[in-house]
């Protein structure tokens, strides 16, 4: 996790294990366009499997999509806390989401391994950024804005959730969260184009 702050303001950047698992399940089930905001595919690519038979008795793929979207919304709202609890083999917290529960039971092992690999990659990426000073850009964005407006900052906290998404962009979630492709910070100009307007709004 990276944490930058000044008087009255704080910006944190981190990833999320439960969201990584959710992304894996979204892609393995081929739920393109599911969730708000609509995020691009995960990288490395997750191979799609047909879930028609698995979910047929519990509402089919449409029910799975609805249940996944409700879970995703919960994860975003609760972040950085994990909700609901992922507890195999029963996944009791998903009692009201029978289609999603079946997909979790079928793919949890693979999803957990995939998410674990992504978390390791993220740790390495964070270490590289700290060493190169790449994260200083966050503080610079705020300082530049403060110079522009000629006053101290309003109190604000911005949470950036980094996920392995194949599209180099960010998605703003009001009022104080963003989802960002984990590689975006390595493209400072593109990063600035997404984060600067949010900083201007908050400062």
Short mmCIF file of C-alpha atoms in Angstrom, two decimals:
data_model
loop_
_atom_site.label_atom_id
_atom_site.label_comp_id
_atom_site.label_asym_id
_atom_site.label_seq_id
_atom_site.Cartn_x
_atom_site.Cartn_y
_atom_site.Cartn_z
CA UNK A 1 0.00 0.00 0.00
CA UNK A 2 1.19 3.51 -0.80
CA UNK A 3 0.11 6.46 1.31
CA UNK A 4 0.74 10.13 0.42
CA UNK A 5 -0.55 13.03 2.44
CA UNK A 6 -0.29 16.61 3.58
CA UNK A 7 -2.21 18.97 5.80
CA UNK A 8 -5.82 17.78 5.67
CA UNK A 9 -5.44 15.46 2.68
CA UNK A 10 -4.48 11.86 2.04
CA UNK A 11 -4.23 9.66 -1.06
CA UNK A 12 -3.82 5.90 -0.73
CA UNK A 13 -3.11 3.36 -3.46
CA UNK A 14 -3.54 -0.36 -2.96
CA UNK A 15 -5.04 -3.47 -4.49
CA UNK A 16 -7.66 -5.89 -3.12
CA UNK A 17 -7.52 -9.68 -2.82
CA UNK A 18 -11.34 -10.17 -2.79
CA UNK A 19 -11.72 -7.89 -5.84
CA UNK A 20 -9.06 -9.89 -7.69
CA UNK A 21 -11.05 -13.06 -6.99
CA UNK A 22 -14.23 -11.32 -8.17
CA UNK A 23 -12.52 -10.19 -11.39
CA UNK A 24 -11.30 -13.71 -12.07
CA UNK A 25 -14.82 -15.11 -11.61
CA UNK A 26 -16.32 -12.40 -13.82
CA UNK A 27 -13.94 -13.24 -16.65
CA UNK A 28 -14.06 -17.02 -16.25
CA UNK A 29 -17.86 -16.83 -16.43
CA UNK A 30 -17.74 -14.50 -19.45
CA UNK A 31 -19.79 -11.79 -17.73
CA UNK A 32 -18.69 -9.05 -20.13
CA UNK A 33 -20.07 -5.66 -19.26
CA UNK A 34 -21.07 -6.72 -15.74
CA UNK A 35 -20.76 -4.27 -12.87
CA UNK A 36 -20.58 -0.52 -12.52
CA UNK A 37 -18.31 0.91 -13.71
CA UNK A 38 -17.79 -1.52 -16.59
CA UNK A 39 -14.13 -2.49 -16.28
CA UNK A 40 -11.96 -3.97 -19.00
CA UNK A 41 -10.76 -7.59 -18.90
CA UNK A 42 -8.23 -8.74 -16.35
CA UNK A 43 -4.66 -9.36 -17.38
CA UNK A 44 -3.19 -11.94 -17.79
CA UNK A 45 -6.27 -13.12 -19.63
CA UNK A 46 -8.56 -15.55 -17.82
CA UNK A 47 -9.93 -18.31 -20.03
CA UNK A 48 -13.70 -18.27 -20.32
CA UNK A 49 -15.67 -21.43 -19.39
CA UNK A 50 -19.32 -22.15 -20.18
CA UNK A 51 -21.45 -22.00 -17.02
CA UNK A 52 -24.84 -22.82 -18.53
CA UNK A 53 -25.09 -26.29 -16.93
CA UNK A 54 -23.67 -25.17 -13.60
CA UNK A 55 -26.22 -22.38 -13.16
CA UNK A 56 -29.22 -23.80 -15.07
CA UNK A 57 -31.18 -24.83 -11.96
CA UNK A 58 -30.56 -21.55 -10.11
CA UNK A 59 -31.57 -18.90 -12.64
CA UNK A 60 -28.91 -19.37 -15.30
CA UNK A 61 -26.22 -16.96 -16.44
CA UNK A 62 -28.53 -13.93 -16.06
CA UNK A 63 -28.96 -14.70 -12.35
CA UNK A 64 -25.19 -15.18 -12.06
CA UNK A 65 -24.60 -11.74 -13.59
CA UNK A 66 -27.09 -10.06 -11.22
CA UNK A 67 -25.58 -11.81 -8.19
CA UNK A 68 -22.02 -10.99 -9.24
CA UNK A 69 -22.93 -7.32 -9.72
CA UNK A 70 -24.47 -7.15 -6.23
CA UNK A 71 -21.29 -8.72 -4.78
CA UNK A 72 -19.05 -6.30 -6.72
CA UNK A 73 -21.04 -3.32 -5.44
CA UNK A 74 -20.65 -4.65 -1.88
CA UNK A 75 -16.89 -5.01 -2.34
CA UNK A 76 -16.57 -1.45 -3.64
CA UNK A 77 -18.69 -0.01 -0.85
CA UNK A 78 -16.85 -1.91 1.90
CA UNK A 79 -13.30 -1.38 0.56
CA UNK A 80 -10.72 -1.59 2.13
CA UNK A 81 -12.63 -4.08 4.29
CA UNK A 82 -13.54 -7.43 2.74
CA UNK A 83 -17.25 -8.21 2.48
CA UNK A 84 -18.79 -10.74 2.48
CA UNK A 85 -16.52 -13.47 3.86
CA UNK A 86 -15.10 -15.94 1.34
CA UNK A 87 -15.25 -19.18 3.32
CA UNK A 88 -14.97 -22.43 1.32
CA UNK A 89 -16.37 -24.99 0.80
CA UNK A 90 -19.86 -23.79 1.74
CA UNK A 91 -19.51 -20.05 1.06
CA UNK A 92 -22.35 -19.51 3.53
CA UNK A 93 -22.23 -15.74 3.12
CA UNK A 94 -23.50 -16.31 -0.44
CA UNK A 95 -26.67 -18.15 0.60
CA UNK A 96 -28.82 -15.62 -1.26
CA UNK A 97 -26.68 -15.91 -4.42
CA UNK A 98 -26.99 -19.59 -5.44
CA UNK A 99 -25.58 -19.17 -8.97
CA UNK A 100 -22.56 -17.19 -7.76
CA UNK A 101 -22.06 -19.68 -4.94
CA UNK A 102 -21.83 -22.56 -7.43
CA UNK A 103 -19.30 -20.68 -9.55
CA UNK A 104 -17.28 -19.84 -6.44
CA UNK A 105 -17.28 -23.51 -5.45
CA UNK A 106 -16.21 -24.58 -8.94
CA UNK A 107 -13.42 -22.04 -9.41
CA UNK A 108 -12.30 -20.84 -5.98
CA UNK A 109 -8.98 -22.74 -6.01
CA UNK A 110 -7.97 -21.38 -9.42
CA UNK A 111 -9.23 -17.88 -8.52
CA UNK A 112 -7.23 -17.90 -5.28
CA UNK A 113 -4.02 -18.98 -7.07
CA UNK A 114 -4.50 -16.35 -9.79
CA UNK A 115 -5.20 -13.63 -7.21
CA UNK A 116 -2.16 -14.71 -5.16
CA UNK A 117 0.11 -14.36 -8.21
CA UNK A 118 -1.30 -10.89 -8.94
CA UNK A 119 -0.72 -9.81 -5.31
CA UNK A 120 2.92 -10.92 -5.55
CA UNK A 121 3.33 -8.97 -8.80
CA UNK A 122 1.77 -5.93 -7.17
CA UNK A 123 4.20 -6.08 -4.25
CA UNK A 124 7.13 -6.11 -6.69
CA UNK A 125 5.59 -3.23 -8.64
CA UNK A 126 5.18 -1.20 -5.43
CA UNK A 127 8.82 -1.79 -4.47
CA UNK A 128 9.98 -0.65 -7.93
CA UNK A 129 7.85 2.51 -7.68
CA UNK A 130 9.15 3.41 -4.24
CA UNK A 131 12.73 2.94 -5.47
CA UNK A 132 12.17 5.06 -8.60
CA UNK A 133 10.10 7.76 -6.90
CA UNK A 134 7.19 7.23 -9.33
CA UNK A 135 4.61 7.74 -6.57
CA UNK A 136 5.84 11.30 -5.93
CA UNK A 137 3.59 12.27 -8.83
CA UNK A 138 0.57 12.02 -6.50
CA UNK A 139 1.88 14.69 -4.13
CA UNK A 140 2.94 16.85 -7.09
CA UNK A 141 -0.61 16.81 -8.47
CA UNK A 142 -2.01 18.12 -5.17
CA UNK A 143 0.76 20.71 -4.69
CA UNK A 144 0.32 22.03 -8.25
CA UNK A 145 -3.40 22.43 -7.64
CA UNK A 146 -2.85 24.22 -4.33
CA UNK A 147 -0.51 26.69 -6.02
CA UNK A 148 -3.18 27.28 -8.67
CA UNK A 149 -5.96 28.00 -6.20
CA UNK A 150 -3.72 29.89 -3.78
CA UNK A 151 -5.09 28.42 -0.57
CA UNK A 152 -4.71 25.39 1.66
CA UNK A 153 -6.51 22.20 0.67
CA UNK A 154 -9.98 21.26 1.79
CA UNK A 155 -9.82 18.08 3.84
CA UNK A 156 -10.11 15.09 1.54
CA UNK A 157 -9.19 11.46 1.22
CA UNK A 158 -8.82 9.76 -2.16
CA UNK A 159 -8.63 5.97 -2.34
CA UNK A 160 -7.17 4.46 -5.51
CA UNK A 161 -7.83 0.74 -5.98
CA UNK A 162 -5.33 -0.76 -8.42
CA UNK A 163 -6.35 -3.86 -10.36
CA UNK A 164 -4.67 -5.82 -13.17
CA UNK A 165 -6.82 -4.54 -16.04
CA UNK A 166 -5.70 -4.69 -19.66
CA UNK A 167 -6.89 -1.18 -20.51
CA UNK A 168 -4.50 1.57 -19.29
CA UNK A 169 -7.08 3.86 -17.70
CA UNK A 170 -8.93 4.77 -14.50
CA UNK A 171 -12.58 4.87 -13.46
CA UNK A 172 -13.81 7.48 -10.96
CA UNK A 173 -16.33 6.37 -8.33
CA UNK A 174 -17.90 9.24 -6.51
CA UNK A 175 -17.20 10.71 -4.06
CA UNK A 176 -13.63 9.65 -3.20
CA UNK A 177 -12.63 6.36 -4.84
CA UNK A 178 -11.02 5.42 -8.13
CA UNK A 179 -10.30 2.10 -9.78
CA UNK A 180 -7.14 2.15 -11.82
CA UNK A 181 -5.25 -0.20 -14.09
CA UNK A 182 -2.15 -1.23 -12.11
CA UNK A 183 0.18 -0.19 -14.96
CA UNK A 184 -1.21 3.33 -15.32
CA UNK A 185 1.30 5.01 -13.03
CA UNK A 186 4.08 3.89 -15.39
CA UNK A 187 2.51 6.22 -18.01
CA UNK A 188 2.68 9.56 -16.13
CA UNK A 189 0.86 11.64 -18.75
CA UNK A 190 -2.05 9.21 -19.05
CA UNK A 191 -2.13 8.83 -15.26
CA UNK A 192 -2.26 12.61 -14.88
CA UNK A 193 -5.12 12.88 -17.39
CA UNK A 194 -7.32 10.63 -15.21
CA UNK A 195 -6.25 11.65 -11.71
CA UNK A 196 -5.75 15.42 -12.09
CA UNK A 197 -9.46 16.23 -12.70
CA UNK A 198 -10.38 14.24 -9.58
CA UNK A 199 -7.74 16.02 -7.49
CA UNK A 200 -9.03 19.39 -8.80
CA UNK A 201 -12.53 18.40 -7.73
CA UNK A 202 -11.43 17.37 -4.23
CA UNK A 203 -8.85 20.09 -3.42
#
